[in-house]
mmCIF file of C-alpha atoms in Angstrom:
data_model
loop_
_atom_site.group_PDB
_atom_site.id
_atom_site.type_symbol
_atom_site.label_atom_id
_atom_site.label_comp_id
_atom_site.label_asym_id
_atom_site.label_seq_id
_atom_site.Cartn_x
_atom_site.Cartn_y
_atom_site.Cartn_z
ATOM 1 C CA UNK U 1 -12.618 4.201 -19.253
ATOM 2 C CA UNK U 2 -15.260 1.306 -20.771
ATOM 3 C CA UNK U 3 -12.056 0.852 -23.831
ATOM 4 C CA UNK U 4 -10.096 0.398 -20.911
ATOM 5 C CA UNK U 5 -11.323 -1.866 -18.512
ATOM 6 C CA UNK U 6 -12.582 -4.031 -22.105
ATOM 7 C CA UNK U 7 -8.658 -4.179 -22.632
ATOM 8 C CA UNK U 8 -7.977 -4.969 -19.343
ATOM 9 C CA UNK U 9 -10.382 -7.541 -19.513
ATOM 10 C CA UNK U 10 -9.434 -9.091 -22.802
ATOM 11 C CA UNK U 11 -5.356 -9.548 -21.456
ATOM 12 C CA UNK U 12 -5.727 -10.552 -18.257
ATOM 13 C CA UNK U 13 -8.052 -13.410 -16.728
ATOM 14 C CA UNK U 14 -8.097 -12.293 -13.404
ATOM 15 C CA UNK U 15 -9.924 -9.477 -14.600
ATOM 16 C CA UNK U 16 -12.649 -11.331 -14.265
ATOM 17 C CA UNK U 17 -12.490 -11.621 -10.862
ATOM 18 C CA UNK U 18 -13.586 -8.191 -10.317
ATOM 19 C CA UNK U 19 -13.188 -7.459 -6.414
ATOM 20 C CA UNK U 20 -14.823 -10.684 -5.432
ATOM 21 C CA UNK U 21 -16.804 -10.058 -2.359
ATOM 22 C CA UNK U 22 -13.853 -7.142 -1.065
ATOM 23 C CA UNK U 23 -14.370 -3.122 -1.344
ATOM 24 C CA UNK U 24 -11.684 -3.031 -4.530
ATOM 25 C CA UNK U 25 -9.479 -5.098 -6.445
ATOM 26 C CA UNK U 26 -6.184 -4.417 -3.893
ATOM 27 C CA UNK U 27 -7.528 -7.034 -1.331
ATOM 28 C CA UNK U 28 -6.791 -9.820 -4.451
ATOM 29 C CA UNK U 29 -3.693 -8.121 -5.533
ATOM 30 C CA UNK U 30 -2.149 -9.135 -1.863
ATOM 31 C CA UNK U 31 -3.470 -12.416 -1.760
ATOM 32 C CA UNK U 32 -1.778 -12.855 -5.026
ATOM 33 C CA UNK U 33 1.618 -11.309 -4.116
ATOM 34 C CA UNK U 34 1.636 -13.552 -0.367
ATOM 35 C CA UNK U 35 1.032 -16.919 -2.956
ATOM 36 C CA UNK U 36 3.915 -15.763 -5.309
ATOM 37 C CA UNK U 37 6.693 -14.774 -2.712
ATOM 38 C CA UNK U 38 5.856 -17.101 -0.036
ATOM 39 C CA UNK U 39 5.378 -15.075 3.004
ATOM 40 C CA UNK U 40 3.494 -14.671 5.926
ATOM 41 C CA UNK U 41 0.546 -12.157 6.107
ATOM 42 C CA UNK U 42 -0.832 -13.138 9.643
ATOM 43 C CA UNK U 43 1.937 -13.686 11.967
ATOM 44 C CA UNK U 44 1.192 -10.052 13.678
ATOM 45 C CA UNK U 45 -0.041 -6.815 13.301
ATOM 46 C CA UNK U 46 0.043 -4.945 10.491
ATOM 47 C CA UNK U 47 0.032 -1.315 9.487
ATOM 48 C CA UNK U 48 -1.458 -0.166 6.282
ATOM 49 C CA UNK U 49 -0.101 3.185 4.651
ATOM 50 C CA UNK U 50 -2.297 5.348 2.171
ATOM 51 C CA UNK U 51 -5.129 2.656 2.960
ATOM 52 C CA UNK U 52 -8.512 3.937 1.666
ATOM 53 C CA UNK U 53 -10.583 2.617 0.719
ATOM 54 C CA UNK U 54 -9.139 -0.421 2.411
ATOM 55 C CA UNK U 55 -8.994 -3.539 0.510
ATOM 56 C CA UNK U 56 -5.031 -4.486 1.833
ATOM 57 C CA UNK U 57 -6.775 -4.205 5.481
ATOM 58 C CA UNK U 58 -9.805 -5.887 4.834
ATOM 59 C CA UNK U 59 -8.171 -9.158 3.112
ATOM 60 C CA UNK U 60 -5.629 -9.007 6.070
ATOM 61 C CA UNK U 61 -8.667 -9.079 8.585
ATOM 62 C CA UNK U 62 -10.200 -11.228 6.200
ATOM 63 C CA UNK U 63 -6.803 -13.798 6.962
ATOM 64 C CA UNK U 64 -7.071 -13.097 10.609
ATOM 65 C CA UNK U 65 -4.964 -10.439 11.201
ATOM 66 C CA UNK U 66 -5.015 -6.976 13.435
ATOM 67 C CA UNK U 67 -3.833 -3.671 12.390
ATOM 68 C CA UNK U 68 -3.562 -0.171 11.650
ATOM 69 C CA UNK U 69 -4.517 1.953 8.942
ATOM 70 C CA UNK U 70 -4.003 5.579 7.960
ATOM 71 C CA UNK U 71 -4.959 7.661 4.579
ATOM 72 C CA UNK U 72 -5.695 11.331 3.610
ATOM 73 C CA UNK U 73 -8.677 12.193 5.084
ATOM 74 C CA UNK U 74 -9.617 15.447 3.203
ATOM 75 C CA UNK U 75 -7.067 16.723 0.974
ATOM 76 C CA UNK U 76 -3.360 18.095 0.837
ATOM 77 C CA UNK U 77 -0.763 18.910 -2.354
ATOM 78 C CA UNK U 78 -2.010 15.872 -4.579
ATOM 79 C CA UNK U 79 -5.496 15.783 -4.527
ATOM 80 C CA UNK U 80 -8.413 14.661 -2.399
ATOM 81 C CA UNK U 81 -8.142 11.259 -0.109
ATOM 82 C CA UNK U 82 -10.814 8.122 -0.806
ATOM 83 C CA UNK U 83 -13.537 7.419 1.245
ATOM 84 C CA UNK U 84 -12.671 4.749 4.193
ATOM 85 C CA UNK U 85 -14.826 1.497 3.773
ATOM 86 C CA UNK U 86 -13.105 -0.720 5.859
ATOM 87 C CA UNK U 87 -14.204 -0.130 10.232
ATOM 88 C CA UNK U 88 -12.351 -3.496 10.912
ATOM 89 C CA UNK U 89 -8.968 -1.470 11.359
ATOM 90 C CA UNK U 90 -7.670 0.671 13.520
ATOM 91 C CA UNK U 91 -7.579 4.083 11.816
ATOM 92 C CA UNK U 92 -4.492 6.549 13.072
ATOM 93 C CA UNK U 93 -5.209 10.505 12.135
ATOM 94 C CA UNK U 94 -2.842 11.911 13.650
ATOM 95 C CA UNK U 95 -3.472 15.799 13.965
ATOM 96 C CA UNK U 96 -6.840 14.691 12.059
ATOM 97 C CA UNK U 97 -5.828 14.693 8.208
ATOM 98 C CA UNK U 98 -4.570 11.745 8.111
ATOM 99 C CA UNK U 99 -1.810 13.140 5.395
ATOM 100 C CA UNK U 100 1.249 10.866 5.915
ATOM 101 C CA UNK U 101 3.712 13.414 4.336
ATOM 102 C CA UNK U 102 3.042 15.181 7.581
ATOM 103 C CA UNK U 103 6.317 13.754 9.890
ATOM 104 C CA UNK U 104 3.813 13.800 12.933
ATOM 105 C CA UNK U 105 1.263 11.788 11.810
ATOM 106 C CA UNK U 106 3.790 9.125 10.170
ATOM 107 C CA UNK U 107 5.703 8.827 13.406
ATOM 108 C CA UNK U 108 1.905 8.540 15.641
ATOM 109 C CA UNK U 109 1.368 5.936 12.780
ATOM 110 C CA UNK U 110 4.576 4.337 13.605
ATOM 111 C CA UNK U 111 4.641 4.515 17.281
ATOM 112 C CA UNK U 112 0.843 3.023 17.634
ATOM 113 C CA UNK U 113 2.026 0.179 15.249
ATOM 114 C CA UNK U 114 5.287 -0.518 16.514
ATOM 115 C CA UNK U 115 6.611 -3.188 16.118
ATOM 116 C CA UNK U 116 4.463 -4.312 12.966
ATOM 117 C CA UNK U 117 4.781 -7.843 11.366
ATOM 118 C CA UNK U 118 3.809 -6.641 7.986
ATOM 119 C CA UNK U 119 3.239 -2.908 6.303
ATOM 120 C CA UNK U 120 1.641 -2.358 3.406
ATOM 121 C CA UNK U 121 1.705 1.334 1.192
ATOM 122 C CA UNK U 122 -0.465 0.894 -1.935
ATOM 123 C CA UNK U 123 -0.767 4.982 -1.833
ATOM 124 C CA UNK U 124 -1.891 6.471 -5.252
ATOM 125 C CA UNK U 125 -3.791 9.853 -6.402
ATOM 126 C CA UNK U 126 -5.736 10.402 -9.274
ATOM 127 C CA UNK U 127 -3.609 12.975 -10.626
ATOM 128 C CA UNK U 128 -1.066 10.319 -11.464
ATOM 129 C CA UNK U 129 -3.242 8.112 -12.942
ATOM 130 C CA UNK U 130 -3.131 10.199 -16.333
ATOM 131 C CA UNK U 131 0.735 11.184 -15.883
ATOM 132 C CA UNK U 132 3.349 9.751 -18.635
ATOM 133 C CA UNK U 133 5.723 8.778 -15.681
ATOM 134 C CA UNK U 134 3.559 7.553 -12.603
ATOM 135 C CA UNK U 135 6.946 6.176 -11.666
ATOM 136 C CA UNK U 136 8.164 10.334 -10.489
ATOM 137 C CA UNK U 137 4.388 11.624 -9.801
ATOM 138 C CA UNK U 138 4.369 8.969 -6.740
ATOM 139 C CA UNK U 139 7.813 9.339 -5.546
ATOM 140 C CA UNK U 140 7.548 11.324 -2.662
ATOM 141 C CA UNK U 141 4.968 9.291 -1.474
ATOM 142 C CA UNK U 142 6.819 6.388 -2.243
ATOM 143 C CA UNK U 143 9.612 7.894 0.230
ATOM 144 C CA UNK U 144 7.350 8.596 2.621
ATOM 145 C CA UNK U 145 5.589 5.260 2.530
ATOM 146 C CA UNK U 146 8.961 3.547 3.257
ATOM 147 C CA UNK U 147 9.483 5.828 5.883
ATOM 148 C CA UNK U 148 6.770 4.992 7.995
ATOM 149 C CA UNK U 149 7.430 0.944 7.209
ATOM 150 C CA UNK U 150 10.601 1.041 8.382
ATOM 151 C CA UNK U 151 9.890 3.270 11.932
ATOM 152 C CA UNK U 152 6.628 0.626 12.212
ATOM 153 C CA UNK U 153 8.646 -3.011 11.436
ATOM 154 C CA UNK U 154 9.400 -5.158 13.977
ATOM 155 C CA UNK U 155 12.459 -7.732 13.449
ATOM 156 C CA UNK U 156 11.970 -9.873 9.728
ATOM 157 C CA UNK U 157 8.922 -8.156 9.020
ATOM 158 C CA UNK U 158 8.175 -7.685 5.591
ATOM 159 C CA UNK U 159 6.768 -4.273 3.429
ATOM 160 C CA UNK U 160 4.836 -4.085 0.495
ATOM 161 C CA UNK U 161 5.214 -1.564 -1.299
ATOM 162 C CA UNK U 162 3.648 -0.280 -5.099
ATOM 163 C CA UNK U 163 6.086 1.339 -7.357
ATOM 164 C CA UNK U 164 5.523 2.120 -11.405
ATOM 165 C CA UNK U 165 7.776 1.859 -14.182
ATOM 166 C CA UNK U 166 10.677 2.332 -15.325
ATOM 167 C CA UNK U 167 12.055 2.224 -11.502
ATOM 168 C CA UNK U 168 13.991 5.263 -12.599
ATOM 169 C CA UNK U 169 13.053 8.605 -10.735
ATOM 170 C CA UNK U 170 15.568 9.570 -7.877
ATOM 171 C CA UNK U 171 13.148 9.136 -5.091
ATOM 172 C CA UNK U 172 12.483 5.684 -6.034
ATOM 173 C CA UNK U 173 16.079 4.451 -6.946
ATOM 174 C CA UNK U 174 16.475 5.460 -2.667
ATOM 175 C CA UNK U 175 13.526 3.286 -1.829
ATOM 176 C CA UNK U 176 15.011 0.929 -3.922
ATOM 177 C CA UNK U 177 18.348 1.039 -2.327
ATOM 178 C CA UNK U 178 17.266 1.139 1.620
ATOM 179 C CA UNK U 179 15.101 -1.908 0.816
ATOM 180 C CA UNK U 180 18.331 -3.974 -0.773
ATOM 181 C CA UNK U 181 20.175 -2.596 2.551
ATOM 182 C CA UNK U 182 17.727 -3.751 5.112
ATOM 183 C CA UNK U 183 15.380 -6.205 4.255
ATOM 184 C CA UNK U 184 17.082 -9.899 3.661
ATOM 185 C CA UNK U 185 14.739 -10.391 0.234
ATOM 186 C CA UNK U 186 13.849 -8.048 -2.184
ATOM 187 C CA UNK U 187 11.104 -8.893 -4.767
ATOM 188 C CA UNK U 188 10.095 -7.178 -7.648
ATOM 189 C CA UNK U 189 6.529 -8.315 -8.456
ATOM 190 C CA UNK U 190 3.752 -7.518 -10.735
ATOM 191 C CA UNK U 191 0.375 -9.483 -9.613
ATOM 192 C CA UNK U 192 -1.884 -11.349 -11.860
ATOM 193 C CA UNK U 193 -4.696 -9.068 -10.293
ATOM 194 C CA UNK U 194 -3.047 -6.053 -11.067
#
């Protein structure tokens, strides 16, 4: 991990950054991605997918903003969910796990939200973190994810979502391909953060 983060380090400036003053690094990874595609993080609510720990909701609170959050509390199929470290949300269980590939706890996710401005899904496990193609190990969430953005979006509001190369597994050419169909700007993005 210590070769890694040194690499990391080396290539990339922001590195340096570390979290700066948020619970993790995803908090600057947003503020970087709302700079480079010019839109709107505050104009609403917002609903954050796969949350914890909670740096997307915190720098949205951060910016003024209200919203919902929901992540694995406990754990399900791929592994065990992160500790919650942001109270400044609204956190949605559901029936209690919190496990968002449950189609009750998306739609009470959606229906409490409803209609969002903004949803963000920056959902991960560690299990993929060590997997040759991240880009298939998180494509069910991925699915899911986009699910729950588009029952939670009001009119022109905008989703967030983290994919992994190569953009090739089935699950996410479909995100892919609903996003192209129904939002009116599709952005492929890697941050300077990330």
């Amino acid at each position: 991990h210590a070769t890694l983060a040194s690499a990391r380090a080396a290539c990339n400036p922001c590195e340096q950054l570390g979290r700066a003053g948020f619970v993790c690094r995803s908090a600057l990874k947003l503020a970087n991605l709302a700079a480079l595609c010019d839109f709107e993080l505050c104009s609403g609510t917002f609903v954050d997918v796969c949350a914890a720990p909670g740096g997307f909701s915190e720098y949205l609170v951060f910016r003024g903003a209200t919203g919902f959050a929901m992540s694995l509390a406990g754990e399900n199929s791929d592994g065990v969910g992160l500790d919650r470290r942001v109270s400044s949300v609204q956190w949605v269980d559901g029936d209690g796990t919190g496990d968002i590939y449950k189609r009750a706890n998306a739609d009470e996710l959606a229906r409490r939200a409803f209609p969002a401005s903004l949803v963000v899904a920056d959902g991960g496990f560690d299990a993929c973190r060590d997997v040759d193609d991240q880009d298939a190990a998180l494509g069910r969430l991925a699915v899911c994810e986009t699910a729950v953005a588009i029952a939670s979006l009001g009119h022109n509001g905008n989703f967030v979502l983290k994919l992994f190369l190569p953009l090739a597994c089935a699950a996410t050419c479909a995100v892919l391909a609903t996003a192209h169909v129904l939002f009116s700007r599709l952005a492929l993005v890697k941050p300077d953060a990330s």
